[in-house]
PDB file of C-alpha atoms and ligand atoms in Angstrom:
ATOM      1  CA  MET T   1      33.568 -14.920  50.996  1.00 49.00           C
ATOM      2  CA  SER T   2      30.183 -16.416  50.208  1.00 64.00           C
ATOM      3  CA  GLU T   3      28.615 -19.738  51.190  1.00 88.00           C
ATOM      4  CA  ALA T   4      30.104 -21.128  47.962  1.00 94.00           C
ATOM      5  CA  SER T   5      33.429 -21.229  49.816  1.00 96.00           C
ATOM      6  CA  GLU T   6      31.951 -23.950  52.079  1.00 96.00           C
ATOM      7  CA  TYR T   7      30.310 -25.946  49.287  1.00 98.00           C
ATOM      8  CA  SER T   8      30.384 -29.731  49.539  1.00 98.00           C
ATOM      9  CA  ALA T   9      28.335 -32.533  47.982  1.00 98.00           C
ATOM     10  CA  VAL T  10      28.878 -36.250  47.493  1.00 98.00           C
ATOM     11  CA  GLU T  11      27.982 -38.008  44.229  1.00 97.00           C
ATOM     12  CA  THR T  12      28.232 -41.601  43.037  1.00 98.00           C
ATOM     13  CA  LEU T  13      30.418 -42.214  40.002  1.00 98.00           C
ATOM     14  CA  ARG T  14      29.718 -44.632  37.134  1.00 97.00           C
ATOM     15  CA  ASN T  15      32.046 -47.114  38.809  1.00 97.00           C
ATOM     16  CA  GLY T  16      29.889 -46.967  41.949  1.00 98.00           C
ATOM     17  CA  ARG T  17      32.502 -45.115  43.978  1.00 97.00           C
ATOM     18  CA  PRO T  18      31.835 -41.815  45.740  1.00 98.00           C
ATOM     19  CA  VAL T  19      33.320 -38.474  44.746  1.00 98.00           C
ATOM     20  CA  GLU T  20      33.174 -35.346  46.847  1.00 98.00           C
ATOM     21  CA  ILE T  21      32.624 -32.126  44.916  1.00 98.00           C
ATOM     22  CA  ARG T  22      33.736 -29.327  47.199  1.00 98.00           C
ATOM     23  CA  ALA T  23      35.034 -25.783  47.265  1.00 98.00           C
ATOM     24  CA  LEU T  24      38.757 -25.386  46.675  1.00 98.00           C
ATOM     25  CA  ARG T  25      40.484 -24.562  49.975  1.00 96.00           C
ATOM     26  CA  PRO T  26      43.640 -22.537  50.568  1.00 91.00           C
ATOM     27  CA  ASP T  27      45.407 -25.716  51.752  1.00 94.00           C
ATOM     28  CA  ASP T  28      44.668 -27.512  48.433  1.00 97.00           C
ATOM     29  CA  ARG T  29      47.731 -26.019  46.749  1.00 96.00           C
ATOM     30  CA  VAL T  30      49.806 -29.228  46.948  1.00 96.00           C
ATOM     31  CA  GLY T  31      46.895 -31.462  45.934  1.00 97.00           C
ATOM     32  CA  LEU T  32      46.044 -29.249  43.006  1.00 96.00           C
ATOM     33  CA  ILE T  33      49.606 -29.183  41.701  1.00 94.00           C
ATOM     34  CA  ALA T  34      49.811 -32.982  42.108  1.00 96.00           C
ATOM     35  CA  ALA T  35      46.630 -33.383  40.037  1.00 96.00           C
ATOM     36  CA  VAL T  36      48.027 -31.192  37.252  1.00 94.00           C
ATOM     37  CA  GLU T  37      51.241 -33.246  37.271  1.00 94.00           C
ATOM     38  CA  ARG T  38      49.203 -36.433  36.675  1.00 94.00           C
ATOM     39  CA  ALA T  39      47.323 -35.007  33.692  1.00 95.00           C
ATOM     40  CA  SER T  40      48.381 -36.036  30.183  1.00 95.00           C
ATOM     41  CA  ALA T  41      49.856 -33.592  27.691  1.00 95.00           C
ATOM     42  CA  GLN T  42      46.632 -33.805  25.677  1.00 96.00           C
ATOM     43  CA  SER T  43      44.444 -32.974  28.692  1.00 96.00           C
ATOM     44  CA  LEU T  44      46.673 -30.023  29.637  1.00 95.00           C
ATOM     45  CA  PHE T  45      46.598 -28.766  26.054  1.00 94.00           C
ATOM     46  CA  ARG T  46      42.809 -29.032  25.963  1.00 95.00           C
ATOM     47  CA  ARG T  47      42.574 -27.116  29.248  1.00 94.00           C
ATOM     48  CA  PHE T  48      45.177 -24.403  28.660  1.00 93.00           C
ATOM     49  CA  PHE T  49      45.358 -24.273  24.832  1.00 92.00           C
ATOM     50  CA  ALA T  50      49.130 -24.477  25.070  1.00 89.00           C
ATOM     51  CA  ALA T  51      51.793 -27.074  25.831  1.00 88.00           C
ATOM     52  CA  LYS T  52      52.079 -26.648  29.613  1.00 85.00           C
ATOM     53  CA  ARG T  53      54.798 -28.313  31.671  1.00 77.00           C
ATOM     54  CA  GLY T  54      54.666 -26.226  34.818  1.00 85.00           C
ATOM     55  CA  PHE T  55      53.236 -23.081  36.308  1.00 90.00           C
ATOM     56  CA  THR T  56      54.772 -19.890  37.633  1.00 92.00           C
ATOM     57  CA  GLU T  57      54.199 -18.823  41.245  1.00 93.00           C
ATOM     58  CA  LYS T  58      51.915 -16.102  39.905  1.00 95.00           C
ATOM     59  CA  GLU T  59      49.804 -18.641  38.008  1.00 93.00           C
ATOM     60  CA  ILE T  60      49.584 -20.939  41.029  1.00 94.00           C
ATOM     61  CA  ALA T  61      48.557 -18.021  43.252  1.00 94.00           C
ATOM     62  CA  PHE T  62      45.828 -17.181  40.746  1.00 94.00           C
ATOM     63  CA  PHE T  63      44.544 -20.777  40.799  1.00 94.00           C
ATOM     64  CA  VAL T  64      44.412 -21.101  44.599  1.00 94.00           C
ATOM     65  CA  ASN T  65      43.450 -17.614  45.811  1.00 93.00           C
ATOM     66  CA  ILE T  66      39.725 -17.735  45.222  1.00 96.00           C
ATOM     67  CA  ASP T  67      37.263 -15.060  46.372  1.00 97.00           C
ATOM     68  CA  PHE T  68      34.179 -17.276  45.716  1.00 97.00           C
ATOM     69  CA  ILE T  69      32.385 -14.263  44.272  1.00 96.00           C
ATOM     70  CA  ASN T  70      34.047 -13.380  40.985  1.00 97.00           C
ATOM     71  CA  HIS T  71      36.190 -16.506  40.963  1.00 98.00           C
ATOM     72  CA  VAL T  72      34.658 -19.785  42.152  1.00 98.00           C
ATOM     73  CA  ALA T  73      36.598 -23.050  42.115  1.00 98.00           C
ATOM     74  CA  LEU T  74      35.458 -26.585  42.922  1.00 98.00           C
ATOM     75  CA  VAL T  75      37.544 -29.726  43.199  1.00 98.00           C
ATOM     76  CA  ALA T  76      36.587 -33.393  42.830  1.00 98.00           C
ATOM     77  CA  VAL T  77      38.056 -35.636  45.530  1.00 98.00           C
ATOM     78  CA  VAL T  78      38.143 -39.443  45.482  1.00 98.00           C
ATOM     79  CA  ASP T  79      39.656 -42.002  47.785  1.00 97.00           C
ATOM     80  CA  GLU T  80      42.919 -43.476  46.523  1.00 96.00           C
ATOM     81  CA  ASP T  81      44.543 -46.072  48.792  1.00 96.00           C
ATOM     82  CA  GLY T  82      42.659 -44.706  51.789  1.00 97.00           C
ATOM     83  CA  HIS T  83      43.587 -41.071  51.121  1.00 97.00           C
ATOM     84  CA  PRO T  84      41.412 -38.268  49.752  1.00 98.00           C
ATOM     85  CA  VAL T  85      42.980 -37.136  46.474  1.00 98.00           C
ATOM     86  CA  ILE T  86      42.049 -34.257  44.170  1.00 98.00           C
ATOM     87  CA  VAL T  87      41.395 -35.718  40.707  1.00 98.00           C
ATOM     88  CA  GLY T  88      39.562 -32.873  39.015  1.00 98.00           C
ATOM     89  CA  GLY T  89      38.448 -29.315  39.219  1.00 98.00           C
ATOM     90  CA  ALA T  90      36.255 -26.701  37.642  1.00 98.00           C
ATOM     91  CA  ARG T  91      36.084 -22.961  38.041  1.00 98.00           C
ATOM     92  CA  TYR T  92      34.282 -19.918  36.798  1.00 98.00           C
ATOM     93  CA  ILE T  93      35.516 -16.381  36.513  1.00 98.00           C
ATOM     94  CA  VAL T  94      33.028 -13.565  36.150  1.00 98.00           C
ATOM     95  CA  GLY T  95      33.746 -11.305  33.185  1.00 96.00           C
ATOM     96  CA  GLN T  96      30.935  -9.050  32.077  1.00 93.00           C
ATOM     97  CA  PRO T  97      28.203  -8.680  34.716  1.00 94.00           C
ATOM     98  CA  GLY T  98      26.014 -11.804  34.745  1.00 97.00           C
ATOM     99  CA  THR T  99      28.432 -13.876  32.670  1.00 98.00           C
ATOM    100  CA  ALA T 100      31.273 -16.139  33.763  1.00 98.00           C
ATOM    101  CA  GLU T 101      33.823 -18.182  31.837  1.00 98.00           C
ATOM    102  CA  VAL T 102      34.153 -21.798  32.926  1.00 98.00           C
ATOM    103  CA  ALA T 103      37.003 -24.290  32.659  1.00 98.00           C
ATOM    104  CA  PHE T 104      37.295 -27.941  33.665  1.00 98.00           C
ATOM    105  CA  ALA T 105      39.947 -30.619  34.090  1.00 98.00           C
ATOM    106  CA  VAL T 106      39.847 -34.230  35.295  1.00 98.00           C
ATOM    107  CA  VAL T 107      42.974 -36.386  35.529  1.00 98.00           C
ATOM    108  CA  ASP T 108      43.002 -38.904  32.694  1.00 98.00           C
ATOM    109  CA  GLU T 109      42.654 -42.103  34.683  1.00 97.00           C
ATOM    110  CA  HIS T 110      39.440 -40.756  36.264  1.00 98.00           C
ATOM    111  CA  GLN T 111      37.846 -39.422  33.068  1.00 98.00           C
ATOM    112  CA  GLY T 112      34.643 -40.972  31.750  1.00 98.00           C
ATOM    113  CA  GLN T 113      33.258 -41.691  35.243  1.00 98.00           C
ATOM    114  CA  GLY T 114      30.938 -38.692  35.440  1.00 98.00           C
ATOM    115  CA  ILE T 115      33.233 -36.313  37.348  1.00 98.00           C
ATOM    116  CA  GLY T 116      33.135 -33.610  34.637  1.00 98.00           C
ATOM    117  CA  THR T 117      29.341 -33.856  34.502  1.00 98.00           C
ATOM    118  CA  ALA T 118      29.059 -33.614  38.300  1.00 98.00           C
ATOM    119  CA  LEU T 119      31.409 -30.600  38.416  1.00 98.00           C
ATOM    120  CA  MET T 120      29.283 -28.918  35.732  1.00 98.00           C
ATOM    121  CA  ARG T 121      26.064 -29.490  37.654  1.00 98.00           C
ATOM    122  CA  HIS T 122      27.421 -28.105  40.938  1.00 98.00           C
ATOM    123  CA  LEU T 123      29.244 -25.169  39.355  1.00 98.00           C
ATOM    124  CA  ALA T 124      26.058 -24.198  37.484  1.00 98.00           C
ATOM    125  CA  ALA T 125      24.033 -24.457  40.714  1.00 97.00           C
ATOM    126  CA  ILE T 126      26.446 -22.074  42.447  1.00 98.00           C
ATOM    127  CA  ALA T 127      26.401 -19.717  39.446  1.00 98.00           C
ATOM    128  CA  ARG T 128      22.604 -19.608  39.409  1.00 97.00           C
ATOM    129  CA  ARG T 129      22.463 -18.982  43.142  1.00 97.00           C
ATOM    130  CA  ALA T 130      24.910 -16.112  42.637  1.00 97.00           C
ATOM    131  CA  GLY T 131      22.529 -14.602  40.068  1.00 97.00           C
ATOM    132  CA  LEU T 132      24.595 -15.293  36.959  1.00 98.00           C
ATOM    133  CA  ASN T 133      22.670 -15.644  33.689  1.00 98.00           C
ATOM    134  CA  GLU T 134      25.246 -17.208  31.423  1.00 98.00           C
ATOM    135  CA  LEU T 135      28.297 -19.452  31.438  1.00 98.00           C
ATOM    136  CA  VAL T 136      30.663 -19.281  28.488  1.00 98.00           C
ATOM    137  CA  ALA T 137      33.656 -21.348  27.416  1.00 98.00           C
ATOM    138  CA  GLU T 138      36.060 -21.841  24.563  1.00 97.00           C
ATOM    139  CA  VAL T 139      36.583 -25.470  23.603  1.00 97.00           C
ATOM    140  CA  LEU T 140      38.844 -27.031  21.003  1.00 97.00           C
ATOM    141  CA  PRO T 141      36.668 -28.496  18.212  1.00 96.00           C
ATOM    142  CA  ASP T 142      37.986 -32.054  18.737  1.00 96.00           C
ATOM    143  CA  ASN T 143      37.278 -32.006  22.500  1.00 97.00           C
ATOM    144  CA  GLY T 144      34.281 -34.349  22.436  1.00 97.00           C
ATOM    145  CA  PRO T 145      34.104 -35.033  26.205  1.00 98.00           C
ATOM    146  CA  MET T 146      33.974 -31.318  27.095  1.00 98.00           C
ATOM    147  CA  LEU T 147      31.365 -30.592  24.435  1.00 98.00           C
ATOM    148  CA  LYS T 148      29.317 -33.519  25.783  1.00 98.00           C
ATOM    149  CA  VAL T 149      29.473 -32.178  29.344  1.00 98.00           C
ATOM    150  CA  PHE T 150      27.997 -28.881  28.095  1.00 98.00           C
ATOM    151  CA  GLU T 151      25.413 -30.598  25.867  1.00 97.00           C
ATOM    152  CA  ASN T 152      24.310 -32.876  28.725  1.00 96.00           C
ATOM    153  CA  SER T 153      23.988 -29.989  31.215  1.00 97.00           C
ATOM    154  CA  GLY T 154      20.327 -29.446  30.430  1.00 96.00           C
ATOM    155  CA  PHE T 155      20.794 -25.702  29.891  1.00 98.00           C
ATOM    156  CA  HIS T 156      20.066 -23.980  26.587  1.00 98.00           C
ATOM    157  CA  LEU T 157      23.302 -24.132  24.630  1.00 98.00           C
ATOM    158  CA  THR T 158      24.609 -21.914  21.830  1.00 98.00           C
ATOM    159  CA  LYS T 159      27.672 -23.002  19.861  1.00 97.00           C
ATOM    160  CA  LYS T 160      29.637 -20.781  17.516  1.00 98.00           C
ATOM    161  CA  ARG T 161      32.510 -22.374  15.719  1.00 96.00           C
ATOM    162  CA  THR T 162      35.500 -20.530  14.328  1.00 94.00           C
ATOM    163  CA  SER T 163      38.397 -22.275  12.612  1.00 88.00           C
ATOM    164  CA  GLU T 164      40.200 -22.697  15.935  1.00 93.00           C
ATOM    165  CA  VAL T 165      37.659 -22.950  18.764  1.00 96.00           C
ATOM    166  CA  VAL T 166      34.028 -23.556  19.589  1.00 98.00           C
ATOM    167  CA  HIS T 167      32.498 -20.720  21.618  1.00 98.00           C
ATOM    168  CA  ILE T 168      29.958 -22.139  24.045  1.00 98.00           C
ATOM    169  CA  ALA T 169      27.264 -20.156  25.838  1.00 98.00           C
ATOM    170  CA  LEU T 170      24.925 -21.791  28.354  1.00 98.00           C
ATOM    171  CA  GLN T 171      21.842 -19.870  29.420  1.00 98.00           C
ATOM    172  CA  LEU T 172      21.228 -20.376  33.137  1.00 97.00           C
ATOM    173  CA  SER T 173      18.012 -18.366  33.277  1.00 87.00           C
TER     174      SER T 173
HETATM  175  C1  COA H   1      36.421 -32.562  29.529  1.00 65.52           C
HETATM  176  C2  COA H   1      36.562 -33.304  30.857  1.00 65.52           C
HETATM  177  C3  COA H   1      36.630 -32.290  31.988  1.00 65.52           C
HETATM  178  C4  COA H   1      35.333 -34.198  31.043  1.00 65.52           C
HETATM  179  O1  COA H   1      35.461 -34.838  32.299  1.00 65.52           O
HETATM  180  P1  COA H   1      34.993 -36.330  32.525  1.00 65.52           P
HETATM  181  O2  COA H   1      35.037 -36.586  33.976  1.00 65.52           O
HETATM  182  O3  COA H   1      35.715 -37.247  31.648  1.00 65.52           O
HETATM  183  O4  COA H   1      33.469 -36.190  32.041  1.00 65.52           O
HETATM  184  P2  COA H   1      32.329 -37.271  32.214  1.00 65.52           P
HETATM  185  O5  COA H   1      32.847 -38.547  32.751  1.00 65.52           O
HETATM  186  O6  COA H   1      31.219 -36.605  32.924  1.00 65.52           O
HETATM  187  O7  COA H   1      31.937 -37.543  30.700  1.00 65.52           O
HETATM  188  C5  COA H   1      31.327 -36.586  29.867  1.00 65.52           C
HETATM  189  C6  COA H   1      31.031 -37.231  28.533  1.00 65.52           C
HETATM  190  O8  COA H   1      32.238 -37.403  27.795  1.00 65.52           O
HETATM  191  C7  COA H   1      32.449 -38.776  27.511  1.00 65.52           C
HETATM  192  N1  COA H   1      33.872 -39.077  27.697  1.00 65.52           N
HETATM  193  C8  COA H   1      34.626 -38.812  28.766  1.00 65.52           C
HETATM  194  N2  COA H   1      35.882 -39.204  28.560  1.00 65.52           N
HETATM  195  C9  COA H   1      35.926 -39.716  27.327  1.00 65.52           C
HETATM  196  C10 COA H   1      36.948 -40.272  26.525  1.00 65.52           C
HETATM  197  N3  COA H   1      38.210 -40.350  26.964  1.00 65.52           N
HETATM  198  N4  COA H   1      36.615 -40.688  25.282  1.00 65.52           N
HETATM  199  C11 COA H   1      35.356 -40.572  24.827  1.00 65.52           C
HETATM  200  N5  COA H   1      34.341 -40.048  25.543  1.00 65.52           N
HETATM  201  C12 COA H   1      34.623 -39.642  26.765  1.00 65.52           C
HETATM  202  C13 COA H   1      31.595 -39.539  28.495  1.00 65.52           C
HETATM  203  O9  COA H   1      31.213 -40.784  28.012  1.00 65.52           O
HETATM  204  C14 COA H   1      30.418 -38.608  28.697  1.00 65.52           C
HETATM  205  O10 COA H   1      29.447 -38.733  27.690  1.00 65.52           O
HETATM  206  P3  COA H   1      28.056 -39.486  27.977  1.00 65.52           P
HETATM  207  O11 COA H   1      27.469 -38.849  29.217  1.00 65.52           O
HETATM  208  O12 COA H   1      27.246 -39.198  26.756  1.00 65.52           O
HETATM  209  O13 COA H   1      28.419 -40.910  28.182  1.00 65.52           O
HETATM  210  C15 COA H   1      37.820 -34.208  30.861  1.00 65.52           C
HETATM  211  O14 COA H   1      37.764 -35.061  29.762  1.00 65.52           O
HETATM  212  C16 COA H   1      39.120 -33.424  30.834  1.00 65.52           C
HETATM  213  O15 COA H   1      39.653 -33.061  31.871  1.00 65.52           O
HETATM  214  N6  COA H   1      39.660 -33.142  29.641  1.00 65.52           N
HETATM  215  C17 COA H   1      40.924 -32.390  29.560  1.00 65.52           C
HETATM  216  C18 COA H   1      40.768 -30.942  29.944  1.00 65.52           C
HETATM  217  C19 COA H   1      39.725 -30.249  29.101  1.00 65.52           C
HETATM  218  O16 COA H   1      39.441 -30.633  27.995  1.00 65.52           O
HETATM  219  N7  COA H   1      39.193 -29.149  29.623  1.00 65.52           N
HETATM  220  C20 COA H   1      38.199 -28.366  28.921  1.00 65.52           C
HETATM  221  C21 COA H   1      38.625 -26.923  28.817  1.00 65.52           C
HETATM  222  S1  COA H   1      37.205 -25.867  29.085  1.00 65.52           S
END
């Protein structure tokens, strides 16, 4: 485990409310599943490229068992009715040395408040500290919000479009 496993930062959203961006913890399993259950079919399709209704035990284990070296996961937590609730998450998985694939999701009713942008900023900071040079992603061509998060990241961006997806590469160094 690295210090990324203890990561925590607080940001202010566009609506003026705070969001905590922190490392996913082993006890987040229930909160993570609850967040996925709140997401719309369109958001799940944009995240998983398939119509997803539920996840197998194996998939859930993959999402929550994070080594914080080759697989880093952050969650976004806001207060809902006095309780901290996971409303988004982002992760990277190292593939080739120096390069990691990223993926994001924010529950629909909290989209457009800056959570995706904040997750991007913190995930990139962790990736740079870990010595990664590049973050890559595959995005559906009509996924404007995700493309905007990458474009607004401030890193040099390369886009390659095929008929089905846009391949994104962000240079971190
Ligand atoms: C992509 C996603 C993570 C972005 O998260 P978010 O919290 O909405 O992002 P932000 O609030 O930081 O907004 C990013 C940009 O998208 C825009 N945006 C967000 N939601 C939008 C919406 N529903 N319609 C139009 N624009 C939207 C914002 O205005 C912002 O652009 P700006 O900074 O130029 O104003 C979120 O929309 C999501 O979970 N989508 C479904 C899953 C997904 O697509 N995953 C990507 C797979 S890699």
